[in-house]
Amino acid sequence: MSDYTPYSLSYILLRRTLAMLVGILALPVMAFRADRARFYSYLHRVWAKTSNQPVWLAQTEITGQYFY
């Protein structure tokens, strides 16, 4: 499972800053669009990504710890 390399703290902070900036700038436009949930879901995936491992796989591994 260690095939994935974690991102550096500065890279994570840069990704999160850009995700927030894009989300805030897009808010006036996305407020009137029907697909805003998909857009903000994508931004959440950008926010949550801390390695080159897919976000869904990382979240599945964390959730699995609660059941086993």
Coordinates of C-alpha atoms in Angstrom, one line a residue:
M1 CA 0.0 0.0 0.0
S2 CA 3.0 2.3 0.2
D3 CA 3.1 2.6 -3.6
Y4 CA 1.7 6.1 -3.3
T5 CA 3.9 9.1 -2.5
P6 CA 2.6 11.7 -0.1
Y7 CA 2.6 15.4 -1.2
S8 CA 4.7 17.9 0.7
L9 CA 3.0 20.3 3.1
S10 CA 3.6 23.3 0.9
Y11 CA 2.0 21.5 -2.1
I12 CA -1.0 20.5 0.0
L13 CA -1.4 24.1 1.2
L14 CA -1.1 25.4 -2.4
R15 CA -3.8 23.0 -3.6
R16 CA -6.1 24.0 -0.8
T17 CA -5.5 27.7 -1.3
L18 CA -6.3 27.4 -5.0
A19 CA -9.4 25.3 -4.4
M20 CA -10.7 27.9 -2.0
L21 CA -9.9 30.7 -4.4
V22 CA -11.6 29.0 -7.3
G23 CA -14.6 28.1 -5.1
I24 CA -15.0 31.7 -3.9
L25 CA -14.6 33.2 -7.3
A26 CA -17.0 30.8 -8.9
L27 CA -19.7 31.2 -6.2
P28 CA -21.7 34.0 -8.0
V29 CA -21.8 32.0 -11.2
M30 CA -22.4 28.6 -9.7
A31 CA -25.2 29.8 -7.5
F32 CA -27.5 29.8 -10.5
R33 CA -26.3 26.6 -12.2
A34 CA -27.9 23.2 -11.8
D35 CA -24.5 21.3 -11.8
R36 CA -23.0 23.2 -8.8
A37 CA -23.0 20.1 -6.6
R38 CA -20.7 18.3 -9.1
F39 CA -18.4 21.3 -9.3
Y40 CA -18.0 21.7 -5.6
S41 CA -17.6 17.9 -5.2
Y42 CA -14.7 18.2 -7.5
L43 CA -13.2 21.0 -5.5
H44 CA -13.6 18.9 -2.3
R45 CA -11.6 16.1 -4.0
V46 CA -8.9 18.6 -4.8
W47 CA -9.0 19.9 -1.2
A48 CA -8.8 16.4 0.3
K49 CA -6.0 15.0 -1.9
T50 CA -2.8 14.6 0.1
S51 CA -0.9 12.0 -2.1
N52 CA -1.0 10.6 -5.6
Q53 CA -3.4 8.0 -4.3
P54 CA -7.0 8.4 -5.5
V55 CA -9.1 10.2 -2.9
W56 CA -11.8 7.5 -2.9
L57 CA -9.2 4.8 -2.1
A58 CA -7.7 6.8 0.7
Q59 CA -11.2 7.4 2.2
T60 CA -12.1 3.7 1.8
E61 CA -9.0 2.7 3.7
I62 CA -9.7 5.1 6.5
T63 CA -13.4 4.0 6.8
G64 CA -12.3 0.3 6.8
Q65 CA -10.4 0.8 10.0
Y66 CA -13.7 1.5 11.8
F67 CA -15.2 -1.9 10.9
Y68 CA -12.1 -4.1 11.4

